[in-house]
Coordinates of C-alpha atoms and ligand atoms in Angstrom, one line a residue:
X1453 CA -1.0 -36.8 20.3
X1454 CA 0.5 -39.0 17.1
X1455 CA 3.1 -36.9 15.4
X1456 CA 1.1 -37.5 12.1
X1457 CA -2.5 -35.6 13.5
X1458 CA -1.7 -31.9 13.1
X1459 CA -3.0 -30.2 16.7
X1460 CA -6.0 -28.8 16.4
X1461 CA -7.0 -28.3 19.9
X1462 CA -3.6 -26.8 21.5
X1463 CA -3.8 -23.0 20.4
X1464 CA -3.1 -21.2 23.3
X1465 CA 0.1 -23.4 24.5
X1466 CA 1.4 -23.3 20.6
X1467 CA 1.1 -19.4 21.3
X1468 CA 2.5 -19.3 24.2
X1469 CA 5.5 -20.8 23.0
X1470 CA 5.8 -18.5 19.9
X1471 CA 5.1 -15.4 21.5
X1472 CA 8.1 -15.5 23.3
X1473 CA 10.2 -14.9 19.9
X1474 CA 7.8 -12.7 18.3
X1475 CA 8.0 -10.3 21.8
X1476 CA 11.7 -10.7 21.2
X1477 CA 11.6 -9.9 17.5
X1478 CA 9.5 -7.1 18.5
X1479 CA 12.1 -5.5 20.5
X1480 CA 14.7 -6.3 17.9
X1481 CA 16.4 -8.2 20.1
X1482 CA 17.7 -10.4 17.5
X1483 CA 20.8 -10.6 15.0
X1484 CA 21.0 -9.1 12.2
X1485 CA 19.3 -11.3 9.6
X1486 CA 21.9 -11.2 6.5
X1487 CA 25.1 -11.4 8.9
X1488 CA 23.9 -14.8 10.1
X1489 CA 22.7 -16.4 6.7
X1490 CA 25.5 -19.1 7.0
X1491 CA 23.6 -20.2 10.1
X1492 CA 19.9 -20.3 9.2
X1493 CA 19.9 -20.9 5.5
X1494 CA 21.4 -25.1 5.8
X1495 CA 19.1 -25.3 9.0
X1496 CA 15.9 -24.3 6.7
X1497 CA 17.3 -25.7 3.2
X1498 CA 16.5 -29.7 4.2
X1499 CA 14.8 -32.4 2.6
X1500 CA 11.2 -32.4 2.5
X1501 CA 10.6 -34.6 5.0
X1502 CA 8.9 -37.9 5.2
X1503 CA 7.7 -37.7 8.9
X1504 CA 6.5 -35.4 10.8
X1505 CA 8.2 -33.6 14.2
X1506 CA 5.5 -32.5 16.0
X1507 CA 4.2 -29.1 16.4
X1508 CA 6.7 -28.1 19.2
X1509 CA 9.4 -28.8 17.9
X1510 CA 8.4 -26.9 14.4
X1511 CA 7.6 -23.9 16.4
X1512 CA 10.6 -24.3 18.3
X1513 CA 12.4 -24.6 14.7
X1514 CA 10.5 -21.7 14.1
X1515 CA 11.8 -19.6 17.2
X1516 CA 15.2 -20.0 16.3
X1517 CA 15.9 -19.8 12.9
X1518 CA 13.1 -18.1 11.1
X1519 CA 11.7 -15.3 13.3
X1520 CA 15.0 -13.6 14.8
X1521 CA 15.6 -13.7 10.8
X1522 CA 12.7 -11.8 9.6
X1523 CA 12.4 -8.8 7.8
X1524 CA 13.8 -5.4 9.3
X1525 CA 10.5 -3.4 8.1
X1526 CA 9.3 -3.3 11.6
X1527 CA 12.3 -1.6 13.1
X1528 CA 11.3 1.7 13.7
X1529 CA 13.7 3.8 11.8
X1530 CA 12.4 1.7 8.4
X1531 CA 11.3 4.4 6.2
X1532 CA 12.3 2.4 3.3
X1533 CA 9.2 0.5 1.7
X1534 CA 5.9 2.0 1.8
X1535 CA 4.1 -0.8 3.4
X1536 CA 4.9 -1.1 7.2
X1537 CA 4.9 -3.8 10.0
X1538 CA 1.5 -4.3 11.5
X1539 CA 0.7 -2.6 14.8
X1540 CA -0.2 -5.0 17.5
X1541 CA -3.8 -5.0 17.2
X1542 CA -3.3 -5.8 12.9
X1543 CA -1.6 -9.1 14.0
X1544 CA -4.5 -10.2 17.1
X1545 CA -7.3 -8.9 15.0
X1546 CA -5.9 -10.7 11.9
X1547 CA -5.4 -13.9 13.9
X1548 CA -9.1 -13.7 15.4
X1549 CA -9.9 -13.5 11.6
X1550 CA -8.3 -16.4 10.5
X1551 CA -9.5 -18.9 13.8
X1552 CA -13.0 -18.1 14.1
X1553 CA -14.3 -17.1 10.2
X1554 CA -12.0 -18.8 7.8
X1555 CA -14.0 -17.2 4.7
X1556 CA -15.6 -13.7 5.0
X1557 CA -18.8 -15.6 3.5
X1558 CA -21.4 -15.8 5.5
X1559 CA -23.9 -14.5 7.9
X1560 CA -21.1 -13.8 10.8
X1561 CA -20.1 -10.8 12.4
X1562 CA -17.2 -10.9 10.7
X1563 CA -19.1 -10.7 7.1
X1564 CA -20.7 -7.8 8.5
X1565 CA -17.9 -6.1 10.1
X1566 CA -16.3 -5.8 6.4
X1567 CA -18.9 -3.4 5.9
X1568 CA -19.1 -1.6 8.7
X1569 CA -14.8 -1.3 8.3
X1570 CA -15.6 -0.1 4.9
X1571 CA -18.0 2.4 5.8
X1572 CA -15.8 3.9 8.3
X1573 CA -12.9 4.1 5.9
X1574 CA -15.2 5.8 3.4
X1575 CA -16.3 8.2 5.9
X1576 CA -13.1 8.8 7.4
X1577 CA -11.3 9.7 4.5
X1578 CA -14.5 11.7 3.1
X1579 CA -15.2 9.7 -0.1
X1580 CA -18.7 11.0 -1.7
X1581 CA -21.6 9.2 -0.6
X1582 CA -22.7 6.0 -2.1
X1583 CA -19.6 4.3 -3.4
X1584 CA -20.1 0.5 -2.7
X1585 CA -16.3 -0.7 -0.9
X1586 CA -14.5 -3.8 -1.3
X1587 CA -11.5 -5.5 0.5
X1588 CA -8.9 -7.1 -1.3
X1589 CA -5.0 -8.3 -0.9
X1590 CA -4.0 -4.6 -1.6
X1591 CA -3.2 -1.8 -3.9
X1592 CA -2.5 -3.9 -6.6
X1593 CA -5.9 -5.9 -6.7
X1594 CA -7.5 -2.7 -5.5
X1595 CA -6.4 -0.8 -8.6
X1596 CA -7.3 -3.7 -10.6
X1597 CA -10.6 -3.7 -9.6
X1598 CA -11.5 0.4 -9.7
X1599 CA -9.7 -0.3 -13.4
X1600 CA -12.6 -3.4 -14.2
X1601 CA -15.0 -1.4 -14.0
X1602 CA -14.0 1.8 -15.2
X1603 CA -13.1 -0.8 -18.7
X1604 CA -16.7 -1.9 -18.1
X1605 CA -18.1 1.3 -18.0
X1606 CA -16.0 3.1 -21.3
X1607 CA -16.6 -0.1 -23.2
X1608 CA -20.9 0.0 -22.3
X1609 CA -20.9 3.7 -23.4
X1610 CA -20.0 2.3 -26.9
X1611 CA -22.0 -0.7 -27.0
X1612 CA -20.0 -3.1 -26.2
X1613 CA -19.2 -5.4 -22.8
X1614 CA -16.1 -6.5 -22.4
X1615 CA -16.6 -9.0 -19.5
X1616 CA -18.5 -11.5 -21.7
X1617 CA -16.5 -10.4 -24.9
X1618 CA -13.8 -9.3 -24.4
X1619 CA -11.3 -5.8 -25.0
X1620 CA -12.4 -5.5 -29.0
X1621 CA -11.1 -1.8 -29.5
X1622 CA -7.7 -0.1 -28.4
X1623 CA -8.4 1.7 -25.1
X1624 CA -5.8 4.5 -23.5
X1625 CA -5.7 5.4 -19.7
X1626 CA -4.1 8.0 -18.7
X1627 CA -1.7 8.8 -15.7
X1628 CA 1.5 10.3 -15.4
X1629 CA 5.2 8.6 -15.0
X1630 CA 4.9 8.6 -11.5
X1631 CA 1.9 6.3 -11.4
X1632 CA 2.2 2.8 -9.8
X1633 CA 3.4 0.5 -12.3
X1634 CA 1.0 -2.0 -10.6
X1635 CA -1.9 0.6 -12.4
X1636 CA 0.2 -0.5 -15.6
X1637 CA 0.2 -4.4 -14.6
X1638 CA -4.0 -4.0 -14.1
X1639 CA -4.2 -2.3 -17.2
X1640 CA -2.2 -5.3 -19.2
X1641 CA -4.1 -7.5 -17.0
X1642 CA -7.4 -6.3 -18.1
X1643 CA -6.7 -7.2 -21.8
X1644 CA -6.1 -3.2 -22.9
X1645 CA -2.2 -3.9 -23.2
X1646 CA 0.4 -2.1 -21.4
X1647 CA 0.9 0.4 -24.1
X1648 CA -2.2 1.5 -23.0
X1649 CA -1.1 4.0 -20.5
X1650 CA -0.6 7.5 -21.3
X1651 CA 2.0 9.3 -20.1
X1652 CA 1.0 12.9 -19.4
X1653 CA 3.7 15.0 -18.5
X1654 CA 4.1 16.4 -14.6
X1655 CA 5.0 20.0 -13.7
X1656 CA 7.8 20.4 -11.0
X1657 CA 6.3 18.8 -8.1
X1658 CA 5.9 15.6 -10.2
X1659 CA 2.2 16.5 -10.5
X1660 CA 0.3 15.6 -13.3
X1661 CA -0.3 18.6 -15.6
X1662 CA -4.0 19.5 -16.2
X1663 CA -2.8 21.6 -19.3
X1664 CA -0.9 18.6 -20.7
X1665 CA -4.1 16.6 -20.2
X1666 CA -6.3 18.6 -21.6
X1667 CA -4.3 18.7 -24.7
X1668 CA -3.7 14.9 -24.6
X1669 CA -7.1 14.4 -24.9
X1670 CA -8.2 16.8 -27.6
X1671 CA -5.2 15.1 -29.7
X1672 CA -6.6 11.7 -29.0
X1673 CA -10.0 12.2 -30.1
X1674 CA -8.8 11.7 -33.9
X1675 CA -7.7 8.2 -32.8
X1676 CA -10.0 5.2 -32.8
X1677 CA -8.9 4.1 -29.0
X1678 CA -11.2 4.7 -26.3
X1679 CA -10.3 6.9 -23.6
X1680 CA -11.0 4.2 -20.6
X1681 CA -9.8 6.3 -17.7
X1682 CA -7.5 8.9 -16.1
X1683 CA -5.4 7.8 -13.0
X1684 CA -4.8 10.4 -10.4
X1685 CA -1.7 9.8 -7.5
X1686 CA -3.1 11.0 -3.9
X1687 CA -0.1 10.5 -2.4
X1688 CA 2.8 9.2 -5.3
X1689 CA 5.1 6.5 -3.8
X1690 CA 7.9 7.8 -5.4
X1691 CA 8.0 11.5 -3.9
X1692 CA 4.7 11.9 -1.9
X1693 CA 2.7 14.1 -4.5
X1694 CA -0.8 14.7 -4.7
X1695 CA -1.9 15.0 -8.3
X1696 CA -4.5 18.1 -9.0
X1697 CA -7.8 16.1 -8.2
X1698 CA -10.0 18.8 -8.6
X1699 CA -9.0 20.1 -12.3
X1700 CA -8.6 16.2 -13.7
X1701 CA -11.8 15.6 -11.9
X1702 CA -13.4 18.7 -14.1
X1703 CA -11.9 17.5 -16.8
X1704 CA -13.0 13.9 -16.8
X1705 CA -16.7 14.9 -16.2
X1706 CA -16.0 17.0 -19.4
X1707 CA -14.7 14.6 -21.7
X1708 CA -17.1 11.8 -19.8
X1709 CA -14.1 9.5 -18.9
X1710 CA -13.9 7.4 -15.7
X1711 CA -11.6 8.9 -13.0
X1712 CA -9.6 6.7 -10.7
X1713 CA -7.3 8.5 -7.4
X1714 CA -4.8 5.7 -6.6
X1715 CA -4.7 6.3 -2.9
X1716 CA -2.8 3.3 -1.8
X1717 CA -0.6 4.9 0.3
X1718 CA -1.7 8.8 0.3
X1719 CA -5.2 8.6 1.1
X1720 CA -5.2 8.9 4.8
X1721 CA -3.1 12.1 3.9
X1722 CA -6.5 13.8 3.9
X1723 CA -6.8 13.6 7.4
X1724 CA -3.5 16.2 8.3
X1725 CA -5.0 20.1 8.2
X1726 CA -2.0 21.3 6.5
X1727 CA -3.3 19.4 3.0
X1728 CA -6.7 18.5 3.4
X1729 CA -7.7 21.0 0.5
X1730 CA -5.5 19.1 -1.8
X1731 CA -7.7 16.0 -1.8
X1732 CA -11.2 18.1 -2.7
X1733 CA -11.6 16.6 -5.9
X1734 CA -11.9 13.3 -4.4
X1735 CA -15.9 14.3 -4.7
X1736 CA -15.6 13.9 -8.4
X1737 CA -13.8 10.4 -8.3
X1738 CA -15.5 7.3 -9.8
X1739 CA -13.3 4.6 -8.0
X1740 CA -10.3 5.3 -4.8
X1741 CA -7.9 3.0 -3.8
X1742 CA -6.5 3.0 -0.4
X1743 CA -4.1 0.4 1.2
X1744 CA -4.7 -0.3 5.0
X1745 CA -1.6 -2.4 5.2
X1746 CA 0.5 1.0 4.7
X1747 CA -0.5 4.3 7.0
X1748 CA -2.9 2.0 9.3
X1749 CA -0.7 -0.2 10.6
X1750 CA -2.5 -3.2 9.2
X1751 CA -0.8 -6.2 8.2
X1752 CA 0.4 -6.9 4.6
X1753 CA -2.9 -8.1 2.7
X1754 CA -5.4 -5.6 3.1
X1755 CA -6.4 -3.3 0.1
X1756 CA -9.5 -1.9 0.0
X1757 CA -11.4 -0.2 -3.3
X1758 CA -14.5 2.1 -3.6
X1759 CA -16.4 2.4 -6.8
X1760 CA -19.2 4.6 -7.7
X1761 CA -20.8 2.3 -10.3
X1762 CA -21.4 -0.7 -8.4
X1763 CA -23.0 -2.2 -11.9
X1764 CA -19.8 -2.0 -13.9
X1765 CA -18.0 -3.5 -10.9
X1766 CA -20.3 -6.6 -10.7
X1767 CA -20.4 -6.8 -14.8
X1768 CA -16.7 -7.7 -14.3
X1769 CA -16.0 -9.4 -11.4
X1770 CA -19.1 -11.9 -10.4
X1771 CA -18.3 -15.0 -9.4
X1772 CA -21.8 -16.6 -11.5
X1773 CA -23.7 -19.0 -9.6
X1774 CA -22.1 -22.1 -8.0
X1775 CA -24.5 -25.3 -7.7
X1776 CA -22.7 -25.7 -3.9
X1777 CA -23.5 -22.5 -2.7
X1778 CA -26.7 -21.4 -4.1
X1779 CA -28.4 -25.1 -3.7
X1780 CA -26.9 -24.7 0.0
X1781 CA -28.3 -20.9 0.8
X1782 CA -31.7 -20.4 1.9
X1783 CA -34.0 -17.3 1.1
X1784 CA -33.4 -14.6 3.4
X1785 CA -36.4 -14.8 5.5
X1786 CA -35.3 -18.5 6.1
X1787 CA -32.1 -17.4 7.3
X1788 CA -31.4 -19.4 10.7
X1789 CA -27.2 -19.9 11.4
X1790 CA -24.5 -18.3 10.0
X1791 CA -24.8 -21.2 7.1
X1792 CA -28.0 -20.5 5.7
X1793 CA -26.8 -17.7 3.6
X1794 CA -23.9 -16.2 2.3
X1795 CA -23.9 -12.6 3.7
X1796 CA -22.7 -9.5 1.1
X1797 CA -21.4 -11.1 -1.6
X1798 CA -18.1 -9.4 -1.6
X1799 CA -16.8 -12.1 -3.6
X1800 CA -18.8 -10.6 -6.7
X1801 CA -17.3 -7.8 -6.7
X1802 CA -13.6 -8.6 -6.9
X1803 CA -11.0 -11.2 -8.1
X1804 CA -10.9 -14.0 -5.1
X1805 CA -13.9 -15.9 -3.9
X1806 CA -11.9 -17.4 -0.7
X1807 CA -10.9 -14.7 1.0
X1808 CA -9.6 -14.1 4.4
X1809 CA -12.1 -11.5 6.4
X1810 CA -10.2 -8.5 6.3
X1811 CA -13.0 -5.9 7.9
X1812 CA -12.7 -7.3 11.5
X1813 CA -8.8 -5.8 11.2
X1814 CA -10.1 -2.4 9.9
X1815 CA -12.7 -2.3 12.1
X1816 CA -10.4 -3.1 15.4
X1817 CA -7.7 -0.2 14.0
X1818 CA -9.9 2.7 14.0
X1819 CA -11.5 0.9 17.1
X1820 CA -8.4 1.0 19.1
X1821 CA -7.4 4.3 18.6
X1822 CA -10.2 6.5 17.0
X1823 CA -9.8 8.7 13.9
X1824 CA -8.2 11.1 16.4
X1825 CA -5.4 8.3 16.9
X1826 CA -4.9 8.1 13.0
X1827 CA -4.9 11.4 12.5
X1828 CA -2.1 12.4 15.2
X1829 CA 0.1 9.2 13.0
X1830 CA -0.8 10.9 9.9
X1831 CA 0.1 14.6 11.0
X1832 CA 3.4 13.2 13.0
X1833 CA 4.7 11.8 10.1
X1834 CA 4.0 14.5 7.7
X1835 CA 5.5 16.8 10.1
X1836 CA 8.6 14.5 10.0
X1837 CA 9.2 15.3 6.5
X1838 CA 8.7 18.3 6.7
X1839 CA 11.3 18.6 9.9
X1840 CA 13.8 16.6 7.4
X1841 CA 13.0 19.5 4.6
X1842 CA 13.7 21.8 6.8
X1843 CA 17.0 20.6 8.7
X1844 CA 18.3 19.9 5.0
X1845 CA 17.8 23.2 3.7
X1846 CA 19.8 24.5 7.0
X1847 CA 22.8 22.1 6.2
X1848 CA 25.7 23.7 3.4
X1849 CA 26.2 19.3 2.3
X1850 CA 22.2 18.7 1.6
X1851 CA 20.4 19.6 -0.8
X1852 CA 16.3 19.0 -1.1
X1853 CA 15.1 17.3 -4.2
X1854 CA 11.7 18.8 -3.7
X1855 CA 9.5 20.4 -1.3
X1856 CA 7.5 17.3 0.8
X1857 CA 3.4 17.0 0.4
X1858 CA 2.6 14.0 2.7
X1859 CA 5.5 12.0 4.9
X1860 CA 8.0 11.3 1.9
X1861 CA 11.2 13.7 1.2
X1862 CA 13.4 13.5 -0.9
X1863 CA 17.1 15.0 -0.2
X1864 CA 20.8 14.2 -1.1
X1865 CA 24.1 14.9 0.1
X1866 CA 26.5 16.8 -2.0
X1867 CA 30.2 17.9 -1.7
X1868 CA 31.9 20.3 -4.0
X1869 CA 34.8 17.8 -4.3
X1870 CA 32.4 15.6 -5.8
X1871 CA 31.9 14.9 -9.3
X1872 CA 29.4 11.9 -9.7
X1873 CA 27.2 12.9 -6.5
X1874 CA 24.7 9.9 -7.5
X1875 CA 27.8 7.8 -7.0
X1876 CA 28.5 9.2 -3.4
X1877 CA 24.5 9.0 -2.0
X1878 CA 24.3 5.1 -3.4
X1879 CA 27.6 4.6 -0.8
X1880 CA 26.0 7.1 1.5
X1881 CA 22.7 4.4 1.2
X1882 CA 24.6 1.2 1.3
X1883 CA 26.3 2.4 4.5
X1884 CA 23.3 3.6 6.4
X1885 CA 21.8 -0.4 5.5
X1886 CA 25.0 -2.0 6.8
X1887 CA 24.5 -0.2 10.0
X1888 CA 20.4 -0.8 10.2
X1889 CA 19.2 1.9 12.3
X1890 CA 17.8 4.6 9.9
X1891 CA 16.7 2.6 6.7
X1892 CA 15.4 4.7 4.0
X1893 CA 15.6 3.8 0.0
X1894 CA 16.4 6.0 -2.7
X1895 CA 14.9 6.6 -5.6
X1896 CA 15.2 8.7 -9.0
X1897 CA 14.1 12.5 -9.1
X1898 CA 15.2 14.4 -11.8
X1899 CA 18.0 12.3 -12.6
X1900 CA 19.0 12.5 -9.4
X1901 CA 19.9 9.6 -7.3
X1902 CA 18.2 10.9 -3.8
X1903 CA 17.5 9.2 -0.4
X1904 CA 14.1 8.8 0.0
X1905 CA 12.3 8.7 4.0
X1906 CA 8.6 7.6 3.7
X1907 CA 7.2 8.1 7.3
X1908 CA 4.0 5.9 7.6
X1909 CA 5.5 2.7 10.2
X1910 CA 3.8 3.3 13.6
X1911 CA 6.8 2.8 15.7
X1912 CA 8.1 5.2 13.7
X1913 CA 9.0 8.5 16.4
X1914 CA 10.0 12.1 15.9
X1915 CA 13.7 11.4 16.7
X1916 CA 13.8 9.2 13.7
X1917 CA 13.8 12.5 11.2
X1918 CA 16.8 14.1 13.2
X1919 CA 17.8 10.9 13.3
X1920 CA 18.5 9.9 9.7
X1921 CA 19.5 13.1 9.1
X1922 CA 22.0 13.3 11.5
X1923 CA 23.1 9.9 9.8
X1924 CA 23.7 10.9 6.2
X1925 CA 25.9 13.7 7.3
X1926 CA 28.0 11.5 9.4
X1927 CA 28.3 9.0 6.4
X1928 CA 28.8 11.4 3.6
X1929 CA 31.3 13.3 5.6
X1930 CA 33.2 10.1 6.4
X1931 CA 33.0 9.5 2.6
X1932 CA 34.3 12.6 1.2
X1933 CA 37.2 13.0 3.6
X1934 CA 38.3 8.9 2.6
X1935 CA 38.2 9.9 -1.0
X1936 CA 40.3 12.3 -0.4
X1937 CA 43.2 10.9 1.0
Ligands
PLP1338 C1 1.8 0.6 -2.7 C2 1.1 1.2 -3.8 C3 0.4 0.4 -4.7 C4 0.5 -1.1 -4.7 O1 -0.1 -1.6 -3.6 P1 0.3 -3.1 -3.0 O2 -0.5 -3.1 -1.7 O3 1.8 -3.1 -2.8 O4 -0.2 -4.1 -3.9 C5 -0.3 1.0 -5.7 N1 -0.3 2.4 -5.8 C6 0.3 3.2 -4.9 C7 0.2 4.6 -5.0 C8 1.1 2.6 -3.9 O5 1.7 3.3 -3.0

């Protein structure tokens, strides 16, 4: 093999070789990665090079300086981002993706198995019949795309089309503080502007308040900008709460405005007994978000949005015709190999034409553990929060920030000898990352500066709520009694 021919041919020996560090990294059998910067950092930072080194040695490169230096998300007592490290079966399934259909194009099974993947997530999670899926990088394309066509849609209703025109009138979208800000990047994105969003007021759960809404709306029909659509939280990603879908459902049929449920992270939520009833409304929704790379253990890339109005969706995202595709295609009944014609045409319904084939990673999830598998990871980790809830309330130094709906709850430790508490739980955080076992963030609630457990990793284990807990008494008390002396 000539060092300048990349292997082609060599897969499973290259695999071999890396799966060594990767089953190491897996059992974090590695050093820390920010106490060992000094060491890795030169040996990555070189020149680019002018010949090559082969594809061992690169891997062997690769072994010893990148992978024991990877992220920490995988550990299992990560709580602190929302997304998650992929279960085994995300990595092989994404890997099968990216060796044997390099475009999700095409008449392959793995064309077809993004529908079938997107069926079962619509019929898992109870979405109402007839929405038409698509599978993009993530929440924040996904958003983007339920947003498209509910822009579409508002715009049509007053004779105009913004996909071939553009945004000709001031538009408003409603959602409340605790919406993703990438719903306010999609919106700027789109042409409305970010000053676009709406900010209706939440009650003290952080939900959004129908009454407020309601009121919103009536004010804004003086104005000349168009109501485009209302954004609903199933599952915030600050604190875990579910916004009312039901009433903001009811009242977007009412005032005849598009209603979007960010489910990114929440949605799977639905499947836990104890708060099924608060996703109802989900019936009334014109386009749902959910993020597969968070509470299903795939890998980081895999969004998935479902719209009702499948025109609106195309009016705004096809791709138009390409002379190399469409002089290449054949009519269906001429279809012979998997090159004759394109399969769904995915790609007109979203913002990337190349696109990895995300379905056959969906599809191998559920496959590998059944909805029963997902829903025992769903209910354990709401159950976790609610164990943490519970074991704060018990303890005279913690105090709960607010009652959890899904697997995120927010608590902070407090000391009478204390004056700036938000002072103490930022040490109280910065300590529990030095010693990398329990990693939550924080976040703001109420002014409050708050640690902040989201349970959704699948390595992630009972213990881990005692755990952390545990934890942040240890460190606090250590603090207070220091500060004392
Ligand atoms: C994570 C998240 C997003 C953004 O999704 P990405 O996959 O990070 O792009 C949007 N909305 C909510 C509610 C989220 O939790």
């Amino acid at each position: 093999m000539f060092k300048e021919q990349a292997q082609c041919n060599n897969l499973s020996n290259l695999l071999a070789q890396l799966s060594e560090g990767l089953e190491r990294y897996q059992r974090f059998e590695h050093p820390d990665a920010m106490t060992t910067a000094d060491d890795w950092m030169p040996a990555l930072s070189r020149a680019l090079p002018s010949k090559g080194l082969g594809a061992e040695k690169v891997i062997s490169e690769m072994s010893q300086y990148v992978i024991p230096n990877g992220s920490q998300i995988s550990k299992p007592g990560c709580t602190s981002y929302i997304t998650t490290a992929a279960t085994d079966m995300g990595s092989v399934a994404t890997l099968a993706g990216i060796v044997a259909s390099p475009q999700r194009i095409g008449m392959t099974a793995f064309n077809h198995l993004e529908g079938v993947a997107l069926n079962w997530l619509a019929e898992m999670f109870d979405l109402p019949a007839g929405m038409q899926g698509v599978f993009s990088s993530g929440g924040s394309t996904a958003n983007l795309i339920g947003l498209g066509a509910a822009r579409q849609s508002a715009f049509e209703q007053v004779g105009l089309d913004p996909a071939n025109d553009g945004v000709q009138r001031a538009c408003k979208v409603y959602a409340t503080e605790h919406s993703h800000h990438t719903v306010h990047r999609a919106v700027a994105v789109l042409g409305m502007g970010r000053n676009a969003m709406v900010h209706v007021p939440v009650d003290n759960m952080m939900r959004l308040s129908p009454r407020a809404l309601k009121r919103l709306l009536l004010e804004d029909q003086k104005s000349d900008a168009l109501p485009v659509a209302i954004v609903a939280n199933a599952g915030s990603t600050n604190t875990g709460s579910v916004d009312p879908l039901q009433e903001i459902g009811e009242i977007a049929r009412e005032h005849n405005i598009w209603f979007h449920v960010d489910g990114a992270y929440g949605l799977p939520g639905t499947l836990d007994p104890q708060v099924h009833d608060l996703y109802k409304g989900l019936a009334l929704a014109d386009s749902v978000t959910v993020d597969a790379h968070k509470w299903l253990g795939a890998p980081v890339g895999v969004g998935a949005t479902f719209v009702r109005d499948v025109q609106a969706q195309y009016k705004t995202f096809n791709q138009g015709e390409a002379a190399y595709i469409e002089t290449t295609t054949v009519q269906d009944e001429h279809v012979e190999n998997s090159m004759d014609a394109m399969g769904f045409p995915y790609h007109d319904l979203g913002v990337e034409l190349s696109a990895p084939t995300r379905g056959v990673i969906v599809w191998a999830l559920i496959r590998e553990i059944g909805v029963e598998g997902i829903k025992a990871r769903i209910c354990r980790h709401n159950g976790m929060a609610r164990r943490v809830a519970e074991l704060v309330k018990k303890h005279p130094n913690l105090e709960l920030a607010l009652e959890p709906t899904l697997s995120v709850c927010c608590f902070r430790y407090i000391h009478e000898n204390v004056g700036d508490l938000n002072e103490l739980n930022k040490k109280i955080h910065r300590q529990l990352m030095k010693n990398g076992v329990n990693i939550p963030s924080t976040t703001m609630v109420d002014n409050k500066l708050v640690i902040r457990p989201c349970f959704l990793g699948a390595r992630t284990d009972w213990h881990h709520a005692d755990d952390l807990v545990d934890e942040v008494i240890e460190i606090g008390h250590k603090l207070v009694s220091v500060e004392k002396l």
